[in-house]
mmCIF file of C-alpha atoms and ligand atoms in Angstrom:
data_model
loop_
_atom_site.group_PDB
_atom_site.id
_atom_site.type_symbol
_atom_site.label_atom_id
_atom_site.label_comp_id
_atom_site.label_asym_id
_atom_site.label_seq_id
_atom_site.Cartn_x
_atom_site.Cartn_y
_atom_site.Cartn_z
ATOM 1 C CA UNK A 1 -5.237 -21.468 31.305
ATOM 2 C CA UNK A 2 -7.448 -19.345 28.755
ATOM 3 C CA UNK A 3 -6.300 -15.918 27.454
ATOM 4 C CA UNK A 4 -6.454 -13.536 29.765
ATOM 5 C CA UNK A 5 -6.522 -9.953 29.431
ATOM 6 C CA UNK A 6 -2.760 -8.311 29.153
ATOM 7 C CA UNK A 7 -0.684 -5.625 28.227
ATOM 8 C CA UNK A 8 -2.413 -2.678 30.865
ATOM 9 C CA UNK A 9 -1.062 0.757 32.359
ATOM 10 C CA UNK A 10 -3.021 0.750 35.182
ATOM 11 C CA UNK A 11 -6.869 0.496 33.627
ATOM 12 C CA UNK A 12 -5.511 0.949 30.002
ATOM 13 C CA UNK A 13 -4.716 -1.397 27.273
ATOM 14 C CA UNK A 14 -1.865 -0.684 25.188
ATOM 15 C CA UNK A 15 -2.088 0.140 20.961
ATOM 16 C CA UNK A 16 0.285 1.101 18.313
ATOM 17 C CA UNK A 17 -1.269 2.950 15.287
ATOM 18 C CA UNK A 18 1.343 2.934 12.654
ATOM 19 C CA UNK A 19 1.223 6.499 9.850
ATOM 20 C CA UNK A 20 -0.870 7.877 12.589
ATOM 21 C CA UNK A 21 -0.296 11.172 11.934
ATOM 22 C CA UNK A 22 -3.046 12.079 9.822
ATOM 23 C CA UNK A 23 -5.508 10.411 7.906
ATOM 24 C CA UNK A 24 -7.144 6.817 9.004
ATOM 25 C CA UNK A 25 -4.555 6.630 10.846
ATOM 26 C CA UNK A 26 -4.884 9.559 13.397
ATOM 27 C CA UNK A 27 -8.766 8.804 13.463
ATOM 28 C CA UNK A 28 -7.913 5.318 14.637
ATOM 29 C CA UNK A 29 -5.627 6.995 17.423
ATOM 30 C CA UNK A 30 -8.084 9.461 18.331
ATOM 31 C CA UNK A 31 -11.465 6.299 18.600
ATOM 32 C CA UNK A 32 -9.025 3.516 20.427
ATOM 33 C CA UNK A 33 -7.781 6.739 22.960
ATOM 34 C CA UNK A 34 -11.550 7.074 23.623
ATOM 35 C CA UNK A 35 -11.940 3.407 24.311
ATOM 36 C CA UNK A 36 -9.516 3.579 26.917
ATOM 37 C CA UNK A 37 -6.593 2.543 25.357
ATOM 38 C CA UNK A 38 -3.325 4.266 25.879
ATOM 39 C CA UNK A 39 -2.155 5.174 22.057
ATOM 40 C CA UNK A 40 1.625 4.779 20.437
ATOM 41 C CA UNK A 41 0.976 7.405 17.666
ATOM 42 C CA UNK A 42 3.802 6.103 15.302
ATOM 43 C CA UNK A 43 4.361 7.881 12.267
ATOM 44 C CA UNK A 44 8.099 8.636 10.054
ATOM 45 C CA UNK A 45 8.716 11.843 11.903
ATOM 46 C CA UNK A 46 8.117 12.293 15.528
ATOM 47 C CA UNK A 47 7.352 15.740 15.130
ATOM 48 C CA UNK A 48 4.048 15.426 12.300
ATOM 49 C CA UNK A 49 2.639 13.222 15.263
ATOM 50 C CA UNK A 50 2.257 16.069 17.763
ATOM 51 C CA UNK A 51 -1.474 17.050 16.602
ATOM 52 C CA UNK A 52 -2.917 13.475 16.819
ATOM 53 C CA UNK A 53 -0.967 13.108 20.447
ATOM 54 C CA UNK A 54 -2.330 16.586 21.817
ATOM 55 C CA UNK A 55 -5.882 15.687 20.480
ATOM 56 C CA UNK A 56 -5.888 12.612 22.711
ATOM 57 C CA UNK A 57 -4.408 14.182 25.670
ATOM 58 C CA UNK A 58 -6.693 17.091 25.502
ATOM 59 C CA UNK A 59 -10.035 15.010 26.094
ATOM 60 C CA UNK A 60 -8.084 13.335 28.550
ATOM 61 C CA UNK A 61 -6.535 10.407 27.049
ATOM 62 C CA UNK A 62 -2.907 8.453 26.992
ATOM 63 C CA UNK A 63 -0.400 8.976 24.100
ATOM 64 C CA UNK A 64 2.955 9.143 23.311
ATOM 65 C CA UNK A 65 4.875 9.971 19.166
ATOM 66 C CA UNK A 66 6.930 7.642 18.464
ATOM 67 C CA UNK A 67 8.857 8.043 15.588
ATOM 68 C CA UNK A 68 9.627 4.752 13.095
ATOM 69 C CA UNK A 69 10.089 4.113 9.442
ATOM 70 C CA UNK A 70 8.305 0.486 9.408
ATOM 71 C CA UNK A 71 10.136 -0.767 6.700
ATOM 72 C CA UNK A 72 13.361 -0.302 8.614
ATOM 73 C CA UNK A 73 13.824 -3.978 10.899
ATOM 74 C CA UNK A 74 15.989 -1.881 13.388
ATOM 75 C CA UNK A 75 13.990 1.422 13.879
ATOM 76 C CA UNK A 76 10.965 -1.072 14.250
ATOM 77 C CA UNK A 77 12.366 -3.358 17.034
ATOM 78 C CA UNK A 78 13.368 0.514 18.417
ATOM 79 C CA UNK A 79 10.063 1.571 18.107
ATOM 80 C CA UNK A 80 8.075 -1.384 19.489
ATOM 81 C CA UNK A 81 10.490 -1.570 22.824
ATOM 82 C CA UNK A 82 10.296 2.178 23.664
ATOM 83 C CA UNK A 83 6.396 1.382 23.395
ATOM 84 C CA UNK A 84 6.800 -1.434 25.884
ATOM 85 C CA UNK A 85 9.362 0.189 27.986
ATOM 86 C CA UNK A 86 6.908 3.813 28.324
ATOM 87 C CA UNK A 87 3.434 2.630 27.926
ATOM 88 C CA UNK A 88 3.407 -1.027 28.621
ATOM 89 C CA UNK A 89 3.394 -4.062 26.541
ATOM 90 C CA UNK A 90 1.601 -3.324 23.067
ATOM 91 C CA UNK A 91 -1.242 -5.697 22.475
ATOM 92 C CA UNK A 92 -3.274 -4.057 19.592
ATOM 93 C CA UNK A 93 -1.501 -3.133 16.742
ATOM 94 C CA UNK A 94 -2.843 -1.435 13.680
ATOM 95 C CA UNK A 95 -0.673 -1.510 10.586
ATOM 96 C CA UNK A 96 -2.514 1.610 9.099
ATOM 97 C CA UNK A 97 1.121 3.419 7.777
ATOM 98 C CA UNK A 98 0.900 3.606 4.004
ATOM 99 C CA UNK A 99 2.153 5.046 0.859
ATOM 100 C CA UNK A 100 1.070 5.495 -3.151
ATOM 101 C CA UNK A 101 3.221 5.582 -6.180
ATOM 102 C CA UNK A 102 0.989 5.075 -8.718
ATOM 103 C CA UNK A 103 1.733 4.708 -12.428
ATOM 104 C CA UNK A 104 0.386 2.306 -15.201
ATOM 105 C CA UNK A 105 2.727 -0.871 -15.800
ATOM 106 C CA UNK A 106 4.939 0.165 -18.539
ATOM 107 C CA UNK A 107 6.315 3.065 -16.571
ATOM 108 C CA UNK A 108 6.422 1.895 -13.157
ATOM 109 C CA UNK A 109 9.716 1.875 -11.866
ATOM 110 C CA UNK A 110 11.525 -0.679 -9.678
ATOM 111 C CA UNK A 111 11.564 2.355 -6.731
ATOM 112 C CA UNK A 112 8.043 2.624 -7.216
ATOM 113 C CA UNK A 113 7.298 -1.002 -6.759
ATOM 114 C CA UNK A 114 9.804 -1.872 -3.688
ATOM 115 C CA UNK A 115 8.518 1.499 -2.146
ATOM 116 C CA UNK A 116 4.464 0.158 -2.136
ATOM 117 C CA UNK A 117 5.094 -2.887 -1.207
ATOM 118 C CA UNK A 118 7.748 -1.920 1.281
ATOM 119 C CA UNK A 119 5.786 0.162 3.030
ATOM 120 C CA UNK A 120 2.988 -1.720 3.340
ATOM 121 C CA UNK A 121 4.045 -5.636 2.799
ATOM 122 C CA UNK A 122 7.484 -5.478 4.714
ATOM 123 C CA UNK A 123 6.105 -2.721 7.318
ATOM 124 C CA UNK A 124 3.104 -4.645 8.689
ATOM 125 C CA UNK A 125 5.444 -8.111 8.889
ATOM 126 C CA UNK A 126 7.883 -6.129 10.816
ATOM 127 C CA UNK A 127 5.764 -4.386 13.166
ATOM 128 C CA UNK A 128 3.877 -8.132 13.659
ATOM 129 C CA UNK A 129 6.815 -10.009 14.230
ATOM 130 C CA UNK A 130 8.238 -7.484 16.731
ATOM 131 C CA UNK A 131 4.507 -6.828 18.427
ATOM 132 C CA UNK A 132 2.925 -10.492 18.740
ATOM 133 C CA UNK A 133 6.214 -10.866 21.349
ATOM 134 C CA UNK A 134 4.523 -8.454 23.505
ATOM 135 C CA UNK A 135 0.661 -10.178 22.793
ATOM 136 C CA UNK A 136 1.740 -14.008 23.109
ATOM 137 C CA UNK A 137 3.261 -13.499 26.324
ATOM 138 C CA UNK A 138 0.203 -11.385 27.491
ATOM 139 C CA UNK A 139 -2.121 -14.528 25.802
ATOM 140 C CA UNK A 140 -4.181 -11.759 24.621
ATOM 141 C CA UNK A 141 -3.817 -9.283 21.377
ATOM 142 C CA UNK A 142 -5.258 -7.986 18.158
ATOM 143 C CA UNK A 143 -3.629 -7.061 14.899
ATOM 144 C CA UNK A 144 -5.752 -5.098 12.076
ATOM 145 C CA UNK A 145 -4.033 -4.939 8.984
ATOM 146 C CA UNK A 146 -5.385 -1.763 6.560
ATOM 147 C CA UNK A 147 -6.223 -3.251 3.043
ATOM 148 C CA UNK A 148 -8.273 -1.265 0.118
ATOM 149 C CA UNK A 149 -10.184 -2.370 -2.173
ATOM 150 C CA UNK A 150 -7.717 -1.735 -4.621
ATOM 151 C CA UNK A 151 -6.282 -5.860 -3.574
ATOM 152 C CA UNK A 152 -9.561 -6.580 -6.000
ATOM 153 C CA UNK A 153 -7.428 -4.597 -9.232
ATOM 154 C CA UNK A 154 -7.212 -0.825 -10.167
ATOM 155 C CA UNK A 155 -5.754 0.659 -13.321
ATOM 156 C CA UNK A 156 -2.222 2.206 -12.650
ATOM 157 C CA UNK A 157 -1.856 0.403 -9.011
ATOM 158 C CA UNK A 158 -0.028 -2.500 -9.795
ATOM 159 C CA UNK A 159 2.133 -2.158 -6.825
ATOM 160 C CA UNK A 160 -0.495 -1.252 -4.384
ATOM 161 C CA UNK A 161 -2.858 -4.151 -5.076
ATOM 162 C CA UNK A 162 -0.125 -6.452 -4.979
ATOM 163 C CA UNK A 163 0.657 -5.386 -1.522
ATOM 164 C CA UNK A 164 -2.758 -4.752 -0.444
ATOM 165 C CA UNK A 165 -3.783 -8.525 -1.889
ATOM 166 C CA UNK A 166 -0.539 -9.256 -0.271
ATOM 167 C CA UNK A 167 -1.819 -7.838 3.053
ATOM 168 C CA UNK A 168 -5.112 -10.160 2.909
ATOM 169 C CA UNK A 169 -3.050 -13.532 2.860
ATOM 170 C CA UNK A 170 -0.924 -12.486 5.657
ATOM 171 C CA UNK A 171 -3.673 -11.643 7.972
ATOM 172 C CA UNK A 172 -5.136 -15.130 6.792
ATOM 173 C CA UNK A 173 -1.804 -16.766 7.937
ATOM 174 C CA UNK A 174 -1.293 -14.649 11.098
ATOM 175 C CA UNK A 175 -4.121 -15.277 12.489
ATOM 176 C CA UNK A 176 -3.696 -19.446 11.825
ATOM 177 C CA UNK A 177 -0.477 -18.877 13.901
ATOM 178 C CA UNK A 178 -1.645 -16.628 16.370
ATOM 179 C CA UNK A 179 -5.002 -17.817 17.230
ATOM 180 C CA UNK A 180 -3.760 -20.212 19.630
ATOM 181 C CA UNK A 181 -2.093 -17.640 21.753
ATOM 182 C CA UNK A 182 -5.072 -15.458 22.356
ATOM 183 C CA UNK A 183 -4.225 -13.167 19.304
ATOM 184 C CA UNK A 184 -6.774 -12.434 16.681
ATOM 185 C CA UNK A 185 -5.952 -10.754 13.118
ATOM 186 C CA UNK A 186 -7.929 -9.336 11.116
ATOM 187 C CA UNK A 187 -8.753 -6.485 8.083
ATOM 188 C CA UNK A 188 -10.059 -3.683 7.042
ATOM 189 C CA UNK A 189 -10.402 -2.806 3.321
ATOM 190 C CA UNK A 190 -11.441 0.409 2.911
ATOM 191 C CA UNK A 191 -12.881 1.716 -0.479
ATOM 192 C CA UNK A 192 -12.460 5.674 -0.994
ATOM 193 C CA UNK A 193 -12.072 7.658 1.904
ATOM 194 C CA UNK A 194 -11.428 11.633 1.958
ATOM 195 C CA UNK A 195 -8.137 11.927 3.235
ATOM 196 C CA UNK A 196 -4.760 13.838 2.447
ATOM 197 C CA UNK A 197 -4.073 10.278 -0.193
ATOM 198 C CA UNK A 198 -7.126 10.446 -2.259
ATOM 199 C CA UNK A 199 -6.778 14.598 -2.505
ATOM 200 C CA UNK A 200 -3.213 13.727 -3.692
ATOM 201 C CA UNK A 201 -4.209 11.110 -6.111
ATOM 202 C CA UNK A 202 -6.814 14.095 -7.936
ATOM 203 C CA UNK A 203 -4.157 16.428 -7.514
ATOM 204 C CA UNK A 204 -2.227 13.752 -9.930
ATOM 205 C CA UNK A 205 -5.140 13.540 -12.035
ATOM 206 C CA UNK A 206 -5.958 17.121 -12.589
ATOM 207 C CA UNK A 207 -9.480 17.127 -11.282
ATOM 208 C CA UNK A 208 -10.434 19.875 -8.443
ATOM 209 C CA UNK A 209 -11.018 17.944 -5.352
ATOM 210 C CA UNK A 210 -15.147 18.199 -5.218
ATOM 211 C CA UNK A 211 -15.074 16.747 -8.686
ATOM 212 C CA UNK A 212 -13.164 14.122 -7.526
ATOM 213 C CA UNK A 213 -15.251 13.595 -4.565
ATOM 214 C CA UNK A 214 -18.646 13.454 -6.234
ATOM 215 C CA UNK A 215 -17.928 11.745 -8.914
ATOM 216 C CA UNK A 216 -16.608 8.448 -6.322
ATOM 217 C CA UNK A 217 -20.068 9.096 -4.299
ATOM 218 C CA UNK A 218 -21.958 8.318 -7.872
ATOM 219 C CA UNK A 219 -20.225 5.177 -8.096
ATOM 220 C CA UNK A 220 -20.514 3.725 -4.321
ATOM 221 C CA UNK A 221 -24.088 2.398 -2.979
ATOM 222 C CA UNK A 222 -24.459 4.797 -0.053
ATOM 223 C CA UNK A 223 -23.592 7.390 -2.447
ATOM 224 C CA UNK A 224 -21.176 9.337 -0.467
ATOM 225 C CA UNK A 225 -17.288 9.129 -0.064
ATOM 226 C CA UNK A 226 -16.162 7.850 3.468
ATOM 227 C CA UNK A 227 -14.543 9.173 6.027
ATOM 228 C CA UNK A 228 -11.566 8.340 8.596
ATOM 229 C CA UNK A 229 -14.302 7.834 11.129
ATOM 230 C CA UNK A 230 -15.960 5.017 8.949
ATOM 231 C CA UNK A 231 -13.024 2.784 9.290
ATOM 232 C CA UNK A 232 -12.006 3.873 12.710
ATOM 233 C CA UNK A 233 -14.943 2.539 13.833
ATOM 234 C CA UNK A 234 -14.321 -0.981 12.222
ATOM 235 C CA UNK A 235 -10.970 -0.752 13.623
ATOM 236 C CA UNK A 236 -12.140 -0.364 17.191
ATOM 237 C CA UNK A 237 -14.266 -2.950 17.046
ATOM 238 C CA UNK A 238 -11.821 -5.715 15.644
ATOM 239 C CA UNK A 239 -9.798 -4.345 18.420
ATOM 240 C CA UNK A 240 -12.048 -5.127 21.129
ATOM 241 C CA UNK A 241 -13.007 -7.940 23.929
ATOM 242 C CA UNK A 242 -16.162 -8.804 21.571
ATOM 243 C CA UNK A 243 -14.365 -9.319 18.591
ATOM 244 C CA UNK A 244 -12.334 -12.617 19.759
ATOM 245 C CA UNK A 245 -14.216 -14.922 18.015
ATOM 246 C CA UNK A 246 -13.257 -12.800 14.880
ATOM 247 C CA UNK A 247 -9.918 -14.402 13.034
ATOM 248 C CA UNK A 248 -8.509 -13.760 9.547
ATOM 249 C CA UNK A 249 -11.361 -11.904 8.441
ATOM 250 C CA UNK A 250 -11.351 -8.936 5.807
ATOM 251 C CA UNK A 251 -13.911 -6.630 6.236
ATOM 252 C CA UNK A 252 -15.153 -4.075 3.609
ATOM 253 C CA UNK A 253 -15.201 -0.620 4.471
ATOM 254 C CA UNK A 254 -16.327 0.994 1.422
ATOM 255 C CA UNK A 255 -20.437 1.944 1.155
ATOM 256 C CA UNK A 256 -20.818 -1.333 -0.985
ATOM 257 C CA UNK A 257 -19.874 -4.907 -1.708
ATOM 258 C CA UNK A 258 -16.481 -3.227 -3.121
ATOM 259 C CA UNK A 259 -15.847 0.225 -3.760
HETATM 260 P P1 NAP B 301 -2.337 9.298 4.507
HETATM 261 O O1 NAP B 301 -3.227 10.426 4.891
HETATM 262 O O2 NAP B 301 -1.339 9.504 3.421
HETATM 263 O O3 NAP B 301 -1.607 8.763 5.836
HETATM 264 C C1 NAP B 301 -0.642 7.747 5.781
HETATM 265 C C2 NAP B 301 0.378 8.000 6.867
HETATM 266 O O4 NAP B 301 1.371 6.939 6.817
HETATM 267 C C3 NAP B 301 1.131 9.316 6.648
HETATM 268 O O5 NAP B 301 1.219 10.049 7.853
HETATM 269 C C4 NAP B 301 2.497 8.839 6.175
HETATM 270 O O6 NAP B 301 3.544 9.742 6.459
HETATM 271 C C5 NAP B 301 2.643 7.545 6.959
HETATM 272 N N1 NAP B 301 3.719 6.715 6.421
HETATM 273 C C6 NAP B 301 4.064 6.558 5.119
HETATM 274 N N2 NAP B 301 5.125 5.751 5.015
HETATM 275 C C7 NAP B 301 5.468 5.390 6.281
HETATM 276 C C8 NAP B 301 6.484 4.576 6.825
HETATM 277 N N3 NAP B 301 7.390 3.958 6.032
HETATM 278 N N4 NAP B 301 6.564 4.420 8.165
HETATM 279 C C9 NAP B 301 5.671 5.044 8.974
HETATM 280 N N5 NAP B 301 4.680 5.834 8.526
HETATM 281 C C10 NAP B 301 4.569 6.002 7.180
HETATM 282 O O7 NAP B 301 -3.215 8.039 4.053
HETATM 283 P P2 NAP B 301 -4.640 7.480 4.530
HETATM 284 O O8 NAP B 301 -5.588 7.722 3.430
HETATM 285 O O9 NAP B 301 -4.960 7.886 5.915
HETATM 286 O O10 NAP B 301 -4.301 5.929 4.472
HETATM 287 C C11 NAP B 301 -4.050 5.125 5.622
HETATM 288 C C12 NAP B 301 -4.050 3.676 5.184
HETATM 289 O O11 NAP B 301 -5.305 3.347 4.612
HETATM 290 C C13 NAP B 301 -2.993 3.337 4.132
HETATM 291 O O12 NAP B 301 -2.470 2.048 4.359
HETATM 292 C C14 NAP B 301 -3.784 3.360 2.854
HETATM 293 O O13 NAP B 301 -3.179 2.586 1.862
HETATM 294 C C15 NAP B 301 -5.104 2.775 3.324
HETATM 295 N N6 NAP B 301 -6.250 3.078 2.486
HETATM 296 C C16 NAP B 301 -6.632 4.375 2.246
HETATM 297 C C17 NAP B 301 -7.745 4.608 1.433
HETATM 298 C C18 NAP B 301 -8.226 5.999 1.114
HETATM 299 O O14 NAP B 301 -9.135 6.124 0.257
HETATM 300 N N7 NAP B 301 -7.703 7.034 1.719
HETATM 301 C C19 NAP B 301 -8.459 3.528 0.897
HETATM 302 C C20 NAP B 301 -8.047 2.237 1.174
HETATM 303 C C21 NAP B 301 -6.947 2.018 1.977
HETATM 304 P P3 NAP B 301 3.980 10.804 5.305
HETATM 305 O O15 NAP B 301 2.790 11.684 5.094
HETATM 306 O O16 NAP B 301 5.161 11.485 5.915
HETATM 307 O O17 NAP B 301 4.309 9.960 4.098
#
């Protein structure tokens, strides 16, 4: 038997957008919500999830906050059954959650680096080992994984290059095992996009946000900064019945060849 479709409340296909709070994240809610899909808005407090779960619900949509550090095994497994148990099996999941502690070489510390790639290396296996469960048994699912640009090299981002190069070779891998049981992954790599991180990161810098902001538009093709929306869009797509024949690909978000 071929995949079939899986993983429905009634009409709607379940999701789990991880640091979905704010940011790419809540964007990605927000666009899959519109597309039908009834949204696990997980994020490290339940309570910072409430804005991104009321935006859904008000234009009519399906969401629940769930609350989950994903680099914690057991608050993951937690996380991923409550989703089943209240929504319905999860089969899209978008590893989106994400953290920063940037610092040139010489001063990073070991908390900086198991933090980054914590966050981002350890949280995406966890959440795909306790998800693809739910999407193999369905024989249908789709895992985006958020890169950045910065897996190419940036000054003072050791960490998060590491893990977002890291990010690239597990997609590669997960979708090699997965393929066969209807599951596609995939990523995104975004370049800059305006969002509470990159208005933290000029905050760091010492240069007033619009600065900051013009001076990245210079440097990208389009000549403008993104926005959540830009890689929402992206996500949505890899997420989507006409993206099955799309497997272990990384896909550029980011006005240019690279950002
Ligand atoms: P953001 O606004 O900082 O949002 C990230 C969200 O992830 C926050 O709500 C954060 O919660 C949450 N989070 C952090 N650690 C977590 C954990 N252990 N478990 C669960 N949630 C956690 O960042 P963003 O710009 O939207 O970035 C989203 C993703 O895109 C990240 O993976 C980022 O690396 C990637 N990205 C961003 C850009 C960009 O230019 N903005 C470019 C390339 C890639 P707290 O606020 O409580 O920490």
């Amino acid at each position: 038997m071929g995949p079939r479709r899986g993983g429905t409340v009634g009409r709607h296909r379940v999701a789990i957008v991880t640091g979905a709070a704010q940011g790419i994240g809540a964007e990605a809610a927000r666009r899959l919500a519109r597309e039908g899909h009834a949204v696990a808005v997980l994020d490290l407090d339940e309570h910072s999830c409430a804005d991104t779960v009321a935006d859904i619900v008000d234009k009519g949509g399906m969401a629940t906050a769930v609350a989950a550090d994903v680099a914690d095994a057991e608050a993951v497994e937690r996380a991923v059954t409550r989703v089943a148990d209240e929504l319905g099996p999860p089969v899209v999941l978008v590893n989106n959650a994400g953290v920063t502690r940037d610092a040139l070489l010489h001063k990073m510390t070991e908390v900086d680096w198991d933090t980054v790639i914590g966050v981002h290396m350890r949280g995406a296996f966890l959440m795909s080992r306790a998800a693809q469960a739910h999407m193999t048994r369905a024989g249908w699912g789709r895992i985006v994984n958020i890169s950045s640009v910065s897996a190419l090299g940036l000054r003072g981002q050791a960490n998060y290059s590491a893990a977002k190069a890291g990010l690239q070779g597990l997609t590669k891998t997960l979708a090699i095992e997965l393929g066969p049981f209807g599951v596609t992954v995939n990523a995104v790599a975004p370049g800059f996009i305006a969002t509470e991180m990159t208005r933290r990161t000029a905050e760091r810098v010492g240069v007033p946000w619009e600065d900051y902001v013009d001076r990245a538009a210079a440097a990208i093709p389009v000549r403008r900064v993104g926005e959540p929306a830009d890689v929402a869009a992206v996500v949505a797509f890899l997420a989507s019945e006409d993206a099955g024949f799309v497997a272990g690909q990384v896909i550029y978000v980011a006005g240019g060849p690279k950002g």
